[in-house]
Amino acid sequence: MKILLTGASGFTGTPFAAMARQAGHRVCVVESDLADREGLRHEVEQAAPDAVVHLAAISFVGQADANAFYAVNVIGTLNLLDALTGLQVTPRRVLLASSANVYGNCDASPISESQAPAPVNHYAMSKLAMEHMACTYADRLPIMITRSFNYTGPGQAGHFLIPKLVSHFAKRAEIIELGNLDVEREFNDVRMVCDAYLGLLEHGEPGQTYNICSGKAYTLRNVIEMLSSITGHKLDVRVNPQFVRTGEVHRLCGSPLKLRDVLTNGGRMQEDPSLEDTLRRMLEIAAVPDVY
């Protein structure tokens, strides 16, 4: 396939592009800002893609400017979809990356795609707004929505939690300040997410929403203990009330059944590296000067 990719230089876009090319696909990178309607239209026309993967977004929940979430995640996506509707030949699939944060706090666990969204922060709200906006294009574009649960790996920005922890252990720091240590998250590997995206481009059903998840959740205490076991280093972890977010989602664990079904029916197995393997890879890179 010829895949049009936004966010190609980002944490997810970089390995996705590499994996797609390795699988024999051609990747056309969108260079225009999502706010540049004419630039997007021109690039989309020139690419004439078979499929689209839209990863460009503001994804850090702690982003200070709430307006930016909506400007990029909603209006930027609208501009891309408008450009795609102008193509003479409609792409076979358009994958829009949303987030499991749209589920908010709920009693269900693991969470299936049928769970009603209940976002509790602007990031999640902007992603849900993006999903609803995209539905207005469903009669013109074969859109699939993905809701990725937390994932990490080498190259993730240092202000995200797992890279921050890895950096402190790699440097054998004495103290780290964190927020709530008892929140539970999946911490999947970015390779799993990219592999799932490729599988959905081949076998996913337009009009459907898919959780990108493993169904395995860990508390921050679990992650800290794992890093301590790997490195043999003990870190003094202190809770800083300033790092405890209002509207914190306490547990976020997804059901991978729908994703696994569609991949299995297409003859693919879901790649699922262990958290320990992911942390070891991150520690190896963090040990190299100037990587983080």
Short mmCIF file of C-alpha atoms in Angstrom, two decimals:
data_model
loop_
_atom_site.label_atom_id
_atom_site.label_comp_id
_atom_site.label_asym_id
_atom_site.label_seq_id
_atom_site.Cartn_x
_atom_site.Cartn_y
_atom_site.Cartn_z
CA MET A 1 0.00 0.00 0.00
CA LYS A 2 0.90 3.64 -0.36
CA ILE A 3 0.31 5.00 3.16
CA LEU A 4 -0.14 8.70 3.88
CA LEU A 5 1.22 9.34 7.39
CA THR A 6 0.85 12.35 9.67
CA GLY A 7 3.02 12.73 12.75
CA ALA A 8 5.81 10.77 11.06
CA SER A 9 8.57 12.34 13.17
CA GLY A 10 6.81 11.63 16.47
CA PHE A 11 7.30 8.90 19.03
CA THR A 12 4.82 6.56 17.30
CA GLY A 13 5.21 7.79 13.74
CA THR A 14 8.94 7.09 13.53
CA PRO A 15 8.78 3.35 14.31
CA PHE A 16 5.49 2.99 12.42
CA ALA A 17 7.07 4.36 9.23
CA ALA A 18 10.05 2.04 9.65
CA MET A 19 7.84 -1.02 10.23
CA ALA A 20 5.56 -0.14 7.31
CA ARG A 21 8.51 0.22 4.92
CA GLN A 22 10.01 -3.01 6.19
CA ALA A 23 6.69 -4.71 5.42
CA GLY A 24 6.92 -3.47 1.83
CA HIS A 25 4.61 -0.46 2.00
CA ARG A 26 5.41 2.97 0.61
CA VAL A 27 5.09 5.76 3.21
CA CYS A 28 4.27 9.33 2.14
CA VAL A 29 4.99 11.73 4.99
CA VAL A 30 2.75 14.78 5.49
CA GLU A 31 4.99 17.81 5.97
CA SER A 32 2.31 20.51 6.22
CA ASP A 33 1.02 21.87 9.52
CA LEU A 34 -2.48 20.56 10.20
CA ALA A 35 -3.70 24.16 10.31
CA ASP A 36 -2.52 24.69 6.72
CA ARG A 37 -5.60 23.67 4.76
CA GLU A 38 -4.13 24.42 1.33
CA GLY A 39 -0.83 22.74 2.11
CA LEU A 40 -2.64 19.62 3.32
CA ARG A 41 -4.88 19.55 0.27
CA HIS A 42 -1.89 19.77 -2.07
CA GLU A 43 0.07 17.03 -0.28
CA VAL A 44 -2.94 14.71 -0.14
CA GLU A 45 -3.57 15.24 -3.86
CA GLN A 46 0.05 14.53 -4.72
CA ALA A 47 0.17 11.40 -2.57
CA ALA A 48 -3.09 9.83 -3.81
CA PRO A 49 -2.76 7.25 -1.00
CA ASP A 50 -4.24 3.78 -0.69
CA ALA A 51 -4.49 4.22 3.09
CA VAL A 52 -4.08 6.96 5.70
CA VAL A 53 -2.69 6.81 9.24
CA HIS A 54 -3.30 9.99 11.23
CA LEU A 55 -1.01 10.15 14.27
CA ALA A 56 -0.26 13.87 14.51
CA ALA A 57 -1.72 15.22 17.77
CA ILE A 58 -1.00 16.84 21.09
CA SER A 59 -0.85 13.78 23.33
CA PHE A 60 0.63 14.97 26.63
CA VAL A 61 -2.23 15.17 29.15
CA GLY A 62 -0.33 17.80 31.16
CA GLN A 63 -0.17 20.24 28.23
CA ALA A 64 -0.75 23.71 29.72
CA ASP A 65 -2.69 25.26 26.81
CA ALA A 66 -6.13 23.62 26.71
CA ASN A 67 -7.02 25.43 23.48
CA ALA A 68 -4.17 23.65 21.69
CA PHE A 69 -5.81 20.26 22.26
CA TYR A 70 -8.86 21.29 20.26
CA ALA A 71 -6.97 23.30 17.62
CA VAL A 72 -4.74 20.35 16.74
CA ASN A 73 -6.68 17.24 17.69
CA VAL A 74 -10.08 18.34 16.37
CA ILE A 75 -9.66 21.13 13.82
CA GLY A 76 -6.40 19.69 12.47
CA THR A 77 -8.12 16.35 11.90
CA LEU A 78 -11.08 18.09 10.27
CA ASN A 79 -8.70 19.80 7.83
CA LEU A 80 -7.11 16.46 6.94
CA LEU A 81 -10.47 14.76 6.38
CA ASP A 82 -11.63 17.66 4.21
CA ALA A 83 -8.52 17.21 2.06
CA LEU A 84 -9.12 13.47 1.75
CA THR A 85 -12.69 13.98 0.53
CA GLY A 86 -11.27 15.86 -2.48
CA LEU A 87 -9.39 12.83 -3.81
CA GLN A 88 -10.52 11.30 -7.09
CA VAL A 89 -9.97 7.81 -5.66
CA THR A 90 -10.98 7.29 -2.02
CA PRO A 91 -8.38 5.53 0.19
CA ARG A 92 -9.27 1.98 1.22
CA ARG A 93 -8.89 2.79 4.93
CA VAL A 94 -8.37 5.92 7.04
CA LEU A 95 -7.06 5.18 10.54
CA LEU A 96 -7.52 7.96 13.11
CA ALA A 97 -5.61 7.53 16.38
CA SER A 98 -7.77 8.46 19.35
CA SER A 99 -7.04 7.47 22.95
CA ALA A 100 -8.31 5.18 25.71
CA ASN A 101 -8.40 8.29 27.89
CA VAL A 102 -11.86 8.93 26.41
CA TYR A 103 -13.23 6.21 28.74
CA GLY A 104 -12.35 8.22 31.87
CA ASN A 105 -13.09 6.61 35.22
CA CYS A 106 -15.45 3.66 34.94
CA ASP A 107 -16.25 0.54 36.92
CA ALA A 108 -15.65 -1.80 33.99
CA SER A 109 -12.28 -3.52 33.73
CA PRO A 110 -11.05 -4.55 31.30
CA ILE A 111 -12.80 -1.92 29.20
CA SER A 112 -14.39 -2.94 25.90
CA GLU A 113 -15.19 -0.68 22.96
CA SER A 114 -18.87 -0.70 23.96
CA GLN A 115 -18.11 1.21 27.18
CA ALA A 116 -19.64 4.72 27.09
CA PRO A 117 -16.91 7.40 27.04
CA ALA A 118 -16.66 9.73 30.03
CA PRO A 119 -13.61 11.97 29.52
CA VAL A 120 -12.25 13.81 32.56
CA ASN A 121 -9.62 16.11 31.01
CA HIS A 122 -9.19 18.33 27.95
CA TYR A 123 -6.93 15.86 26.16
CA ALA A 124 -9.53 13.10 26.38
CA MET A 125 -12.36 15.49 25.56
CA SER A 126 -10.56 16.70 22.43
CA LYS A 127 -10.04 13.11 21.29
CA LEU A 128 -13.69 12.24 21.82
CA ALA A 129 -14.73 15.42 19.98
CA MET A 130 -12.43 14.33 17.15
CA GLU A 131 -14.16 10.93 17.03
CA HIS A 132 -17.63 12.48 16.84
CA MET A 133 -16.51 15.00 14.23
CA ALA A 134 -15.03 12.19 12.12
CA CYS A 135 -18.40 10.42 12.14
CA THR A 136 -19.76 13.19 9.92
CA TYR A 137 -17.38 11.93 7.19
CA ALA A 138 -18.42 8.27 7.51
CA ASP A 139 -20.51 8.44 4.32
CA ARG A 140 -17.50 9.62 2.31
CA LEU A 141 -14.43 8.04 3.93
CA PRO A 142 -13.72 4.50 5.28
CA ILE A 143 -12.71 5.68 8.76
CA MET A 144 -11.52 3.46 11.60
CA ILE A 145 -10.94 4.81 15.11
CA THR A 146 -8.25 3.37 17.38
CA ARG A 147 -8.16 3.92 21.13
CA SER A 148 -4.65 3.17 22.32
CA PHE A 149 -4.07 2.45 25.98
CA ASN A 150 -0.83 3.72 27.54
CA TYR A 151 2.31 2.62 25.74
CA THR A 152 5.98 3.49 25.90
CA GLY A 153 9.38 2.62 24.47
CA PRO A 154 12.73 4.11 23.43
CA GLY A 155 12.35 7.62 22.05
CA GLN A 156 9.36 8.71 24.12
CA ALA A 157 9.74 12.26 25.44
CA GLY A 158 11.28 12.58 28.88
CA HIS A 159 8.29 14.38 30.41
CA PHE A 160 6.22 11.20 30.09
CA LEU A 161 6.20 9.02 33.16
CA ILE A 162 8.02 5.84 32.10
CA PRO A 163 10.93 7.64 30.38
CA LYS A 164 11.24 9.83 33.48
CA LEU A 165 11.50 6.74 35.69
CA VAL A 166 13.92 5.01 33.31
CA SER A 167 16.14 8.10 33.21
CA HIS A 168 16.34 8.27 37.00
CA PHE A 169 17.23 4.59 37.29
CA ALA A 170 19.77 4.79 34.46
CA LYS A 171 21.48 7.73 36.19
CA ARG A 172 21.18 5.92 39.53
CA ALA A 173 19.56 9.01 40.98
CA GLU A 174 18.80 9.02 44.68
CA ILE A 175 15.35 10.66 44.70
CA ILE A 176 12.37 11.06 42.38
CA GLU A 177 9.14 13.00 42.95
CA LEU A 178 5.95 11.53 41.49
CA GLY A 179 2.19 11.87 41.80
CA ASN A 180 -0.24 9.07 42.64
CA LEU A 181 1.71 5.79 42.85
CA ASP A 182 -1.40 3.61 42.87
CA VAL A 183 -2.89 4.51 39.48
CA GLU A 184 -3.04 1.47 37.20
CA ARG A 185 -2.19 1.61 33.53
CA GLU A 186 -1.25 -0.65 30.70
CA PHE A 187 2.30 0.14 29.67
CA ASN A 188 2.47 -1.55 26.29
CA ASP A 189 5.33 -1.39 23.82
CA VAL A 190 5.18 1.07 20.94
CA ARG A 191 6.09 -1.83 18.63
CA MET A 192 2.81 -3.55 19.55
CA VAL A 193 0.85 -0.40 18.72
CA CYS A 194 2.55 0.05 15.33
CA ASP A 195 2.04 -3.61 14.46
CA ALA A 196 -1.66 -3.32 15.35
CA TYR A 197 -2.03 -0.27 13.11
CA LEU A 198 -0.51 -2.16 10.19
CA GLY A 199 -2.81 -5.10 10.83
CA LEU A 200 -5.88 -2.88 10.91
CA LEU A 201 -4.91 -1.22 7.63
CA GLU A 202 -5.06 -4.66 6.05
CA HIS A 203 -7.93 -6.29 7.94
CA GLY A 204 -9.80 -3.67 9.99
CA GLU A 205 -13.42 -2.84 9.22
CA PRO A 206 -14.24 0.79 8.34
CA GLY A 207 -16.78 2.32 10.69
CA GLN A 208 -15.41 0.38 13.67
CA THR A 209 -13.53 1.45 16.80
CA TYR A 210 -10.69 -0.72 18.11
CA ASN A 211 -8.94 -0.73 21.47
CA ILE A 212 -5.17 -1.05 21.05
CA CYS A 213 -4.28 -2.83 24.25
CA SER A 214 -3.00 -5.98 25.93
CA GLY A 215 -5.33 -6.26 28.92
CA LYS A 216 -2.36 -6.18 31.32
CA ALA A 217 -2.24 -3.30 33.83
CA TYR A 218 0.45 -2.26 36.32
CA THR A 219 0.59 0.25 39.14
CA LEU A 220 3.49 2.69 39.23
CA ARG A 221 4.73 0.79 42.24
CA ASN A 222 4.93 -2.34 40.06
CA VAL A 223 6.98 -0.48 37.43
CA ILE A 224 9.35 0.96 40.04
CA GLU A 225 9.88 -2.49 41.56
CA MET A 226 10.59 -3.93 38.10
CA LEU A 227 13.14 -1.23 37.30
CA SER A 228 14.76 -1.72 40.69
CA SER A 229 15.02 -5.47 40.06
CA ILE A 230 16.54 -4.97 36.60
CA THR A 231 19.09 -2.34 37.67
CA GLY A 232 19.77 -3.40 41.26
CA HIS A 233 19.24 0.25 42.24
CA LYS A 234 16.92 1.53 44.96
CA LEU A 235 15.25 4.88 44.36
CA ASP A 236 13.75 7.05 47.08
CA VAL A 237 10.26 7.74 45.70
CA ARG A 238 8.48 10.75 47.17
CA VAL A 239 4.91 11.77 46.42
CA ASN A 240 4.62 15.44 45.46
CA PRO A 241 1.01 16.67 45.80
CA GLN A 242 1.63 19.12 42.96
CA PHE A 243 2.04 16.13 40.61
CA VAL A 244 -1.31 14.60 41.57
CA ARG A 245 -3.64 15.61 38.73
CA THR A 246 -7.22 16.68 39.21
CA GLY A 247 -9.47 14.45 37.14
CA GLU A 248 -6.96 11.59 37.37
CA VAL A 249 -8.08 8.34 35.74
CA HIS A 250 -7.39 5.72 38.40
CA ARG A 251 -7.41 2.51 36.36
CA LEU A 252 -7.16 2.12 32.61
CA CYS A 253 -7.05 -1.43 31.31
CA GLY A 254 -8.56 -2.51 28.03
CA SER A 255 -10.06 -5.62 26.49
CA PRO A 256 -8.03 -6.68 23.41
CA LEU A 257 -10.61 -9.25 22.24
CA LYS A 258 -12.01 -7.25 19.31
CA LEU A 259 -8.54 -6.34 18.04
CA ARG A 260 -7.25 -9.89 18.40
CA ASP A 261 -10.28 -11.29 16.60
CA VAL A 262 -9.82 -9.09 13.55
CA LEU A 263 -6.06 -9.72 13.42
CA THR A 264 -6.44 -13.48 13.92
CA ASN A 265 -9.11 -13.70 11.23
CA GLY A 266 -6.67 -11.94 8.93
CA GLY A 267 -3.91 -14.42 9.74
CA ARG A 268 -1.90 -12.11 12.01
CA MET A 269 -0.78 -12.56 15.61
CA GLN A 270 -0.73 -9.51 17.88
CA GLU A 271 2.83 -8.55 18.78
CA ASP A 272 3.03 -8.16 22.57
CA PRO A 273 6.52 -7.57 24.05
CA SER A 274 6.68 -7.85 27.83
CA LEU A 275 7.01 -4.74 29.99
CA GLU A 276 10.33 -6.02 31.30
CA ASP A 277 11.66 -6.31 27.74
CA THR A 278 10.49 -2.77 26.96
CA LEU A 279 12.10 -1.36 30.10
CA ARG A 280 15.38 -3.15 29.36
CA ARG A 281 15.46 -1.64 25.85
CA MET A 282 14.78 1.81 27.27
CA LEU A 283 17.48 1.42 29.93
CA GLU A 284 20.05 0.40 27.33
CA ILE A 285 19.38 3.54 25.29
CA ALA A 286 19.11 5.81 28.35
CA ALA A 287 22.61 4.69 29.34
CA VAL A 288 23.98 6.29 26.15
CA PRO A 289 24.85 10.00 26.79
CA ASP A 290 22.56 12.65 25.31
CA VAL A 291 19.81 10.22 24.25
CA TYR A 292 17.43 11.64 26.86
#
